[in-house]
PDB file of C-alpha atoms in Angstrom:
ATOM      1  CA  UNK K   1      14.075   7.169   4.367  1.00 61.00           C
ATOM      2  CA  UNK K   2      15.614   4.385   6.586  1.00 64.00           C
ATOM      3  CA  UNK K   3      13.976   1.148   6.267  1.00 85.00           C
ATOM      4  CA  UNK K   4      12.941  -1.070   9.452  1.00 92.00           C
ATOM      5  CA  UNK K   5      12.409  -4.427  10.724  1.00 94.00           C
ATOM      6  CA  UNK K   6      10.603  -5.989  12.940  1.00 96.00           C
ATOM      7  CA  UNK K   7       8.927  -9.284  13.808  1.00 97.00           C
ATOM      8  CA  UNK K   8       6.069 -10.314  12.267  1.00 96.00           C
ATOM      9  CA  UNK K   9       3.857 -11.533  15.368  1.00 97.00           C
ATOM     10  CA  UNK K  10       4.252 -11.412  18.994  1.00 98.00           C
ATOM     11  CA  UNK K  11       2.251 -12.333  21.976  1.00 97.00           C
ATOM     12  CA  UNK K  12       1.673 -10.806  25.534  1.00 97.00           C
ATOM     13  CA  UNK K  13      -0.514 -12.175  28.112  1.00 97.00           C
ATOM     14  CA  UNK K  14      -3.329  -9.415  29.179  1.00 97.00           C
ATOM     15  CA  UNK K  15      -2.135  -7.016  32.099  1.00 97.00           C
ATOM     16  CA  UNK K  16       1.371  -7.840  30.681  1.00 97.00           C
ATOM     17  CA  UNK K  17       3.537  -5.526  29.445  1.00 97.00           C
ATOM     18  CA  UNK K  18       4.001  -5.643  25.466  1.00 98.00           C
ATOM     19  CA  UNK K  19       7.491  -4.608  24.062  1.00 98.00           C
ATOM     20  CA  UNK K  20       7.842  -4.343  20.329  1.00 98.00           C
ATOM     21  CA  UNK K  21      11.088  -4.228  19.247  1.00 97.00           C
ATOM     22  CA  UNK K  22      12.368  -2.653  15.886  1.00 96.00           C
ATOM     23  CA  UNK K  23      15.913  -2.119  13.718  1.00 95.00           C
ATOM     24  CA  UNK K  24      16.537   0.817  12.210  1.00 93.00           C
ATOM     25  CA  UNK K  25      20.496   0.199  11.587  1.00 91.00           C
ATOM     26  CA  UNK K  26      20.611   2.945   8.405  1.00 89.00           C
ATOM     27  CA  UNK K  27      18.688   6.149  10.212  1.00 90.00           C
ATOM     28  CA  UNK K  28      20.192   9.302   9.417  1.00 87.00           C
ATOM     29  CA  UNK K  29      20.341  12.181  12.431  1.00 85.00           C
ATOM     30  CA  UNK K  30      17.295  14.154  11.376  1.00 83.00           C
ATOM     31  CA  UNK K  31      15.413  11.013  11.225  1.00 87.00           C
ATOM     32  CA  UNK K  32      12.401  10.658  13.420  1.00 89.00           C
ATOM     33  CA  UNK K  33      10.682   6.656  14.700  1.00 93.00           C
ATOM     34  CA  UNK K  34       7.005   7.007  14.244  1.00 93.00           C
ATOM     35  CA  UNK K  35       5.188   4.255  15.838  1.00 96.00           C
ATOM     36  CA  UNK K  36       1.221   3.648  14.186  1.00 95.00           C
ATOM     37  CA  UNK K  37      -0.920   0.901  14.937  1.00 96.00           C
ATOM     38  CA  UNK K  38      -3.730  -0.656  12.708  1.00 96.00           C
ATOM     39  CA  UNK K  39      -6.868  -2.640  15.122  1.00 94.00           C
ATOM     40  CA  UNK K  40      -8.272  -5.027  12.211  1.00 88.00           C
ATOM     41  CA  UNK K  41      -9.103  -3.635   8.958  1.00 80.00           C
ATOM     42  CA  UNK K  42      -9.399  -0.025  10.120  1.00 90.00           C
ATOM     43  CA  UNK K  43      -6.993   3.403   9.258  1.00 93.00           C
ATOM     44  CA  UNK K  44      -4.436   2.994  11.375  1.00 94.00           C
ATOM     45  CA  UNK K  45      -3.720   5.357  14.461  1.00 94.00           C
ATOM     46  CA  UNK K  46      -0.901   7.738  15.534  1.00 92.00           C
ATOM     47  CA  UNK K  47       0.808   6.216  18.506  1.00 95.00           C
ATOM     48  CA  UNK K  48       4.374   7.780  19.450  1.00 95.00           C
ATOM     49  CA  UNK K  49       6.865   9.340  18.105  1.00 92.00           C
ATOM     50  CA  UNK K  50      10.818  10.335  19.076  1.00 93.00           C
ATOM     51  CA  UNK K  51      14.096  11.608  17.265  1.00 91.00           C
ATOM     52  CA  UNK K  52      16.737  10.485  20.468  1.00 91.00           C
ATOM     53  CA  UNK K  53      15.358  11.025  23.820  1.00 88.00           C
ATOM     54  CA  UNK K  54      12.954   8.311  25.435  1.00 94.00           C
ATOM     55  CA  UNK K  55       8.721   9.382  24.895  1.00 96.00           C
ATOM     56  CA  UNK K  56       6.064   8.479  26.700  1.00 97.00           C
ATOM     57  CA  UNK K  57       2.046   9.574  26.310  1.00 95.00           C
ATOM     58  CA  UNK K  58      -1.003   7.941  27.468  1.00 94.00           C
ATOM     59  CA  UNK K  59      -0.870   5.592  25.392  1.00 94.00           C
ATOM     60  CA  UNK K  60       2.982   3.982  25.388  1.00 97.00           C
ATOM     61  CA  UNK K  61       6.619   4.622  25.643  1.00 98.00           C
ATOM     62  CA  UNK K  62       8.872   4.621  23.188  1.00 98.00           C
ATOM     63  CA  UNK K  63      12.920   3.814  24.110  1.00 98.00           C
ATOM     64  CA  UNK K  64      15.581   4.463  21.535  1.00 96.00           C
ATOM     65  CA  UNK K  65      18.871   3.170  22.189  1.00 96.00           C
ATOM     66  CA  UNK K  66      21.567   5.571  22.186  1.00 94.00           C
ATOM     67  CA  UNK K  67      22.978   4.764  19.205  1.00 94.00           C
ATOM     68  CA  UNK K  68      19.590   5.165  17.488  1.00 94.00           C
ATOM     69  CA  UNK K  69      20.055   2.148  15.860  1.00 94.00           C
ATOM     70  CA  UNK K  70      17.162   0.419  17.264  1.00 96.00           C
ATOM     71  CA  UNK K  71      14.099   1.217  19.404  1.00 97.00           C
ATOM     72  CA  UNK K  72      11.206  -0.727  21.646  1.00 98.00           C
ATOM     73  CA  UNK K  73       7.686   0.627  21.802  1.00 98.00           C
ATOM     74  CA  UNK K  74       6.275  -0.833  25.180  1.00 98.00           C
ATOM     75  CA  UNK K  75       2.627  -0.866  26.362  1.00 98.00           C
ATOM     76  CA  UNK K  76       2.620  -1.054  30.074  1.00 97.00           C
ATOM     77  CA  UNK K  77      -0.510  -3.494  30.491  1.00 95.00           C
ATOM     78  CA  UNK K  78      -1.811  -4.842  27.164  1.00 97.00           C
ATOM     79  CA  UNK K  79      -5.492  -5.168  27.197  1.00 97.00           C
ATOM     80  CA  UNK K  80      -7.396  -7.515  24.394  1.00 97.00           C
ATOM     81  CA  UNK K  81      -7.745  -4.271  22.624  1.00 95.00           C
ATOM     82  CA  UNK K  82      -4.109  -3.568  21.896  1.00 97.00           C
ATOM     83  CA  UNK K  83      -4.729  -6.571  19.533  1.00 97.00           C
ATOM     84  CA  UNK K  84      -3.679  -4.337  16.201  1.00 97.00           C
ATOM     85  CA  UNK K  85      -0.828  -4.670  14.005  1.00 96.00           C
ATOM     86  CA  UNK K  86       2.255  -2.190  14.877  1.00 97.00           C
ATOM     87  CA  UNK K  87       4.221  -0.459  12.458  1.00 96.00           C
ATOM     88  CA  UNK K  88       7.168   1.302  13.367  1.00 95.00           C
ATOM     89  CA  UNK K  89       8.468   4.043  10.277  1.00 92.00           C
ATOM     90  CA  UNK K  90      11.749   6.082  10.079  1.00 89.00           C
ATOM     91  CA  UNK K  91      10.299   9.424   8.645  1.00 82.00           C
ATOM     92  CA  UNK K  92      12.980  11.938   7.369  1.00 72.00           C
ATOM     93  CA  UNK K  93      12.023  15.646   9.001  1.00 66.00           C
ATOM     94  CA  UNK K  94      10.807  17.940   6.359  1.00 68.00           C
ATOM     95  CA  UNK K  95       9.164  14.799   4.482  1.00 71.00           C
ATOM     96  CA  UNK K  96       5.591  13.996   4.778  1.00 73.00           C
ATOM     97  CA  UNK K  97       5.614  10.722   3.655  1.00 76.00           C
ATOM     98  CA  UNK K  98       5.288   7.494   5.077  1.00 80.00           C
ATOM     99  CA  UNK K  99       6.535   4.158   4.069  1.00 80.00           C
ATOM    100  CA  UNK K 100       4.609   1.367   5.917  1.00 84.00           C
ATOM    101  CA  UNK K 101       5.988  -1.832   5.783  1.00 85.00           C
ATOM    102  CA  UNK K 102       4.516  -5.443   7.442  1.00 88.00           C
ATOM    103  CA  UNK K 103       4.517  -4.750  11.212  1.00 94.00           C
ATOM    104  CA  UNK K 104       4.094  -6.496  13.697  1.00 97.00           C
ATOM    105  CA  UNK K 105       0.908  -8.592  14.626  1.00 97.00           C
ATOM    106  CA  UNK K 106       0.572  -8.019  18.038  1.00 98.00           C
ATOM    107  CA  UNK K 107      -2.351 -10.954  19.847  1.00 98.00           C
ATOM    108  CA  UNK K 108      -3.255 -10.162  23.297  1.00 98.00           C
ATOM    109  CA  UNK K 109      -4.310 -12.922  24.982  1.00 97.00           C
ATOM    110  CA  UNK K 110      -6.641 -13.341  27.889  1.00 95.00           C
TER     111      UNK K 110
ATOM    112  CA  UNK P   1     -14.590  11.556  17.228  1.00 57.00           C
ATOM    113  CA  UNK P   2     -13.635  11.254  13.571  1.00 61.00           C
ATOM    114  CA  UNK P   3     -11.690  14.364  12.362  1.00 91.00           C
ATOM    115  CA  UNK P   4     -11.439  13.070   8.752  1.00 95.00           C
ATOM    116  CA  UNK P   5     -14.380  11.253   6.766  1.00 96.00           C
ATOM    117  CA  UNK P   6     -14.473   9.023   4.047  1.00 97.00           C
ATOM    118  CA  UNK P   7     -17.801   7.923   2.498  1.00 97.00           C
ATOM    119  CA  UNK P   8     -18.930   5.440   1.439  1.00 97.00           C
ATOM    120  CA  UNK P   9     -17.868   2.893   4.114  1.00 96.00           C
ATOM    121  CA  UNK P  10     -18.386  -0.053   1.437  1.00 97.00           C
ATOM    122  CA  UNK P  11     -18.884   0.013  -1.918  1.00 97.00           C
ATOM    123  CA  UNK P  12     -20.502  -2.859  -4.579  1.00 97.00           C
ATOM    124  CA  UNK P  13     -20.654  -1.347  -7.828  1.00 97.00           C
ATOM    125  CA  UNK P  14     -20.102  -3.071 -11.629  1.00 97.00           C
ATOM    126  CA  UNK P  15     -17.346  -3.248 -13.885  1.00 97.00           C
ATOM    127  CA  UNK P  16     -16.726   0.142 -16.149  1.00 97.00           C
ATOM    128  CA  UNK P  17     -18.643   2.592 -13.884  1.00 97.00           C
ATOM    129  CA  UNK P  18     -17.054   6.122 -12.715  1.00 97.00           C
ATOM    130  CA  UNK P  19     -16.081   6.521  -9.007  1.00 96.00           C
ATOM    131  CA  UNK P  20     -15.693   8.955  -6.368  1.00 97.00           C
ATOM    132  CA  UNK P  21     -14.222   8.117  -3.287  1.00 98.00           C
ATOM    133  CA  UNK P  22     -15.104  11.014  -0.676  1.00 98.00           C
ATOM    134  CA  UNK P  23     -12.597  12.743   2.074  1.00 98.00           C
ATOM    135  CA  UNK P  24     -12.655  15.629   3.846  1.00 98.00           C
ATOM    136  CA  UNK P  25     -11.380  16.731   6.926  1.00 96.00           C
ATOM    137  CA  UNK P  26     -12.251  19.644   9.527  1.00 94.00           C
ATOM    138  CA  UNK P  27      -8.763  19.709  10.691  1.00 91.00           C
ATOM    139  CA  UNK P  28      -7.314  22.084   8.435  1.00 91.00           C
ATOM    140  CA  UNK P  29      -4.597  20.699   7.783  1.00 92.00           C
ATOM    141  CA  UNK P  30      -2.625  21.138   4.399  1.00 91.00           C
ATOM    142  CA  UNK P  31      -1.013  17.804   3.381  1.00 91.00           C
ATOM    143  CA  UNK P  32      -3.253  14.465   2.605  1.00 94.00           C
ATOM    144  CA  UNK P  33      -2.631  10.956   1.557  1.00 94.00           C
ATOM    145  CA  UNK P  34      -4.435   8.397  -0.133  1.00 96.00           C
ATOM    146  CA  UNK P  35      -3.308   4.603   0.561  1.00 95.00           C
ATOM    147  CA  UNK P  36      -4.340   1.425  -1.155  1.00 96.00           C
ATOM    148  CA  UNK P  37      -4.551  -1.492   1.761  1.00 95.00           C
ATOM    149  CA  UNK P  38      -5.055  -5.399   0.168  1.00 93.00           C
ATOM    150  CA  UNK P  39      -6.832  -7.454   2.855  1.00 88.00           C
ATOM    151  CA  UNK P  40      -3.620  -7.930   5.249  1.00 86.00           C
ATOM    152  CA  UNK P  41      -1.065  -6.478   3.435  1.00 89.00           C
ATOM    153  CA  UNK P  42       0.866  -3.315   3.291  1.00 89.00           C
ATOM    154  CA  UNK P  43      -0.267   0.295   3.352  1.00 91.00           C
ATOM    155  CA  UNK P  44       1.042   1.708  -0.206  1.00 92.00           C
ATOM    156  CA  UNK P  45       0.852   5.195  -0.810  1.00 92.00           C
ATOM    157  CA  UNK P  46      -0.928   5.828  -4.118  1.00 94.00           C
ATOM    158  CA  UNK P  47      -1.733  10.072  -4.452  1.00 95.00           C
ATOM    159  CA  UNK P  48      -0.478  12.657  -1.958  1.00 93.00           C
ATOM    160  CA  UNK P  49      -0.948  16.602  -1.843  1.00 94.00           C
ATOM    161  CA  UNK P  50       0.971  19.134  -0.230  1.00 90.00           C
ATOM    162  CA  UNK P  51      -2.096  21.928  -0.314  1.00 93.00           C
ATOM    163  CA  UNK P  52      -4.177  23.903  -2.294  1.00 96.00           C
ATOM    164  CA  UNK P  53      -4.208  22.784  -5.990  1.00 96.00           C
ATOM    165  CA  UNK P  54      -1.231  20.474  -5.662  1.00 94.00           C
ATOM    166  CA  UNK P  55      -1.052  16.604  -6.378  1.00 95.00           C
ATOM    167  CA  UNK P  56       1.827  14.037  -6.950  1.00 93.00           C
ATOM    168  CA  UNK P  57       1.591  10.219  -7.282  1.00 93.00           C
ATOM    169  CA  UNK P  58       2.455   7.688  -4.581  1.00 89.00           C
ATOM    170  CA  UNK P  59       4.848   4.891  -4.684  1.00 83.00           C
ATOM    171  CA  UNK P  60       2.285   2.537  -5.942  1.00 85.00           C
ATOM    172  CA  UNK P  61       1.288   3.004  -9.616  1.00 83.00           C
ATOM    173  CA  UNK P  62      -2.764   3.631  -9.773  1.00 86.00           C
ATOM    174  CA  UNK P  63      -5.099   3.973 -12.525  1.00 91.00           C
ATOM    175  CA  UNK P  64      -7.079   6.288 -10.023  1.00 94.00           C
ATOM    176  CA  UNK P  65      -6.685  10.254 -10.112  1.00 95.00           C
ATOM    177  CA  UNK P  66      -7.520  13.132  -7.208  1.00 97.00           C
ATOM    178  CA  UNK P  67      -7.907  16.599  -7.336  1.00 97.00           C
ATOM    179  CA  UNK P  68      -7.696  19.247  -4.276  1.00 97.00           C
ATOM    180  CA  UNK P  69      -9.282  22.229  -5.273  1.00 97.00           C
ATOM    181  CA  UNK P  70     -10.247  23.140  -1.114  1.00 96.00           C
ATOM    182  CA  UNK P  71      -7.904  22.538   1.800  1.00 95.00           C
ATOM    183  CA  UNK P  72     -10.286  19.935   3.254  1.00 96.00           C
ATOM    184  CA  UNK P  73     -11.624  18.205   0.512  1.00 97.00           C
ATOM    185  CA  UNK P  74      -9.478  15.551  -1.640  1.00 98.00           C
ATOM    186  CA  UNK P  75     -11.641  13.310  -3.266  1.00 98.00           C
ATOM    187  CA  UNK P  76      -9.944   9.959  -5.262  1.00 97.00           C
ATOM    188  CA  UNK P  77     -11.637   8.839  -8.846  1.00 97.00           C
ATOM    189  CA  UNK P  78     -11.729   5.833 -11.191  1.00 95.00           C
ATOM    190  CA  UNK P  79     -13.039   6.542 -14.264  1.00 95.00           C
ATOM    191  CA  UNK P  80     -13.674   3.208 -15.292  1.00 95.00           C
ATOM    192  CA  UNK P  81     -13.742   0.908 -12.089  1.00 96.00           C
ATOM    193  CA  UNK P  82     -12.066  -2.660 -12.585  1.00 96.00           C
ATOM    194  CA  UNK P  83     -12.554  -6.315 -10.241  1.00 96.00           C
ATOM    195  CA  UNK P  84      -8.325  -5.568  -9.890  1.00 95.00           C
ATOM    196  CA  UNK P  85      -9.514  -2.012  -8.098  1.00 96.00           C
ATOM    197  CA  UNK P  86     -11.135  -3.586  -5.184  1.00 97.00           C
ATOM    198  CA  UNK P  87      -9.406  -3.132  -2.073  1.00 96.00           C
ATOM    199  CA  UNK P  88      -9.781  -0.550   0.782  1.00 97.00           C
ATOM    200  CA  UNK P  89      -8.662   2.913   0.381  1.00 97.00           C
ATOM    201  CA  UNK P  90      -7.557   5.298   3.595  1.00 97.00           C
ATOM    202  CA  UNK P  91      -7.646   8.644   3.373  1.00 97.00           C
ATOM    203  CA  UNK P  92      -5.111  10.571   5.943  1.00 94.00           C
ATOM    204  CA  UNK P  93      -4.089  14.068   6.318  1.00 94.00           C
ATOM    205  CA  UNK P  94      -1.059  15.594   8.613  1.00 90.00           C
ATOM    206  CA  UNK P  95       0.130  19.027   9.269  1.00 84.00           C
ATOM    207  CA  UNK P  96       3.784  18.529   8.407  1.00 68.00           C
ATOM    208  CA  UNK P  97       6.656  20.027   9.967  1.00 61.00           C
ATOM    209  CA  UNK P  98       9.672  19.075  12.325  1.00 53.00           C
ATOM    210  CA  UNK P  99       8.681  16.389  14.552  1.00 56.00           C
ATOM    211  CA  UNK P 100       4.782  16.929  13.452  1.00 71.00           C
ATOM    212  CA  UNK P 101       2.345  14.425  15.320  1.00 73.00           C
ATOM    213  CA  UNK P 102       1.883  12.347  12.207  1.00 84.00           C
ATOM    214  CA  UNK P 103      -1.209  11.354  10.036  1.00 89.00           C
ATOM    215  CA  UNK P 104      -4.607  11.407  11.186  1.00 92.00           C
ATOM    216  CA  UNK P 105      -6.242   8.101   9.188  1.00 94.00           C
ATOM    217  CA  UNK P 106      -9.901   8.134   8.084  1.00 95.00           C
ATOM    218  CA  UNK P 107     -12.117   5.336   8.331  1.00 94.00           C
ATOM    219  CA  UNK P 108     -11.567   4.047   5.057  1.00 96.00           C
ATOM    220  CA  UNK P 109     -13.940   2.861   2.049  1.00 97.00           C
ATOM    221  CA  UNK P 110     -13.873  -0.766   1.256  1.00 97.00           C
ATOM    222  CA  UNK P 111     -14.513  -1.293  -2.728  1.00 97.00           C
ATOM    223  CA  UNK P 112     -15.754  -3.959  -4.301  1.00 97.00           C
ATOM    224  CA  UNK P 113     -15.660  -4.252  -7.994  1.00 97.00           C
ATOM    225  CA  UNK P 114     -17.901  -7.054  -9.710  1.00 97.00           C
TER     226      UNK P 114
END
C-alpha cells in the first residue's frame, strides 16, 4: 500500500473551514484515500472515502487532485468537536487492511 | 449506537494472570481487526480475520492470540498478562470489497497490567 504524509497539527478557528491536506505521491490506480478520524483516546471513526472523483457526505468532502497524487479532506465549519486526530490511508482494493500512520492533530479553537 | 462491543472498558489486573479481551459485533460482517494503540501513538495492527475459523497476525508482533469460531465474536487472549501489555486495544470489523465503507471501530478496552 502507498504510504502518506501529512502534517502533524493544524489549527482552524470554530465556524472556519478545516482543510487537511495529505501526499500520496506512490498510489497505484486501484488505490482508494480513506480518511478516519480518532476524538481523544477513542476507536477511531469512518469519515470519507474516494478512488478519483471529488466525495462529499454529511460529514466532509474529500478533493483529490487529478493526478491523484495528493488530496484535502475539508470540514466546512469546524466545531470544538472536530477536535480529533485525522488520518488519511491509501488502501489497495481487494485488501482489508489498514496502515495508520501519525495524522494529523487537528485543535479547534473557539 | 455502538454496532461493535468490546468489554471491559478498563482493565487493572496483576502480573501472570490469563486474559480475555471481548468483541462482538451485530453487523455481520466477515473481516475483523484487532489494533494495539500506546497513549498517542500509532494504531498497529496486531491479529486480523477474514471469516469463519480464519486468523493471521498483524504487522506488530504480539504475545496475544484470537480465535473466531462465530462470525461476530473474535475475542483477543494473553495467557500470561505482562506491565509491557498495557495499552488500549480496538476491536474493528469491515465488510470488505471494492470501495467498501471501511472499518467500524469499537470502543476499545484500556489494560492495565501491574
Amino acid at each position: 500500500d502507498a504510504k502518506t504524509t501529512q502534517p502533524p497539527s493544524m489549527d482552524c478557528a470554530e465556524g472556519r473551514a478545516a482543510n487537511l491536506p495529505c501526499n500520496h505521491s506512490t498510489i497505484s490506480g486501484n488505490e482508494y484515500v480513506y480518511w478516519y478520524r480518532q476524538i481523544h483516546s477513542q476507536g477511531p471513526q469512518y469519515i470519507i472515502h474516494g478512488l478519483k472523483n471529488n466525495e462529499t457526505n454529511e460529514m466532509a468532502s474529500l478533493i483529490i487532485t487529478e493526478d491523484r497524487k495528493s488530496s484535502t479532506l475539508i470540514l466546512p465549519h469546524a466545531t470544538l468537536r472536530d477536535t480529533a486526530v485525522y488520518y488519511c490511508i491509501v488502501k489497495t482494493s481487494g485488501t482489508y487492511k489498514y496502515i495508520f500512520g501519525t495524522g494529523t492533530r487537528l485543535k479547534v479553537l473557539a | 449506537e455502538a454496532d461493535i462491543y468490546q468489554t471491559p472498558r478498563y482493565l487493572v489486573i496483576g502480573t501472570g494472570k490469563k486474559i480475555t479481551l471481548e468483541c462482538s459485533q451485530t453487523m455481520g460482517h466477515d473481516k475483523m481487526y484487532w489494533y494495539q494503540q500506546d497513549p498517542g501513538m500509532e494504531l498497529h495492527l496486531i491479529h486480523y480475520s477474514y471469516g469463519v475459523n480464519s486468523t493471521e497476525k498483524g504487522d506488530l508482533s504480539s504475545e496475544s492470540t484470537v480465535s473466531r469460531i462465530r462470525t461476530e465474536h473474535f475475542p483477543l487472549t494473553l495467557e500470561s498478562a505482562r506491565p509491557s501489555h498495557t495499552s488500549q486495544y480496538l476491536c474493528a470489523s469491515s465488510v470488505g470489497g471494492l470501495g467498501d465503507y471501511g472499518y467500524t471501530f469499537g470502543s476499545g478496552t484500556r489494560l492495565t497490567v501491574v
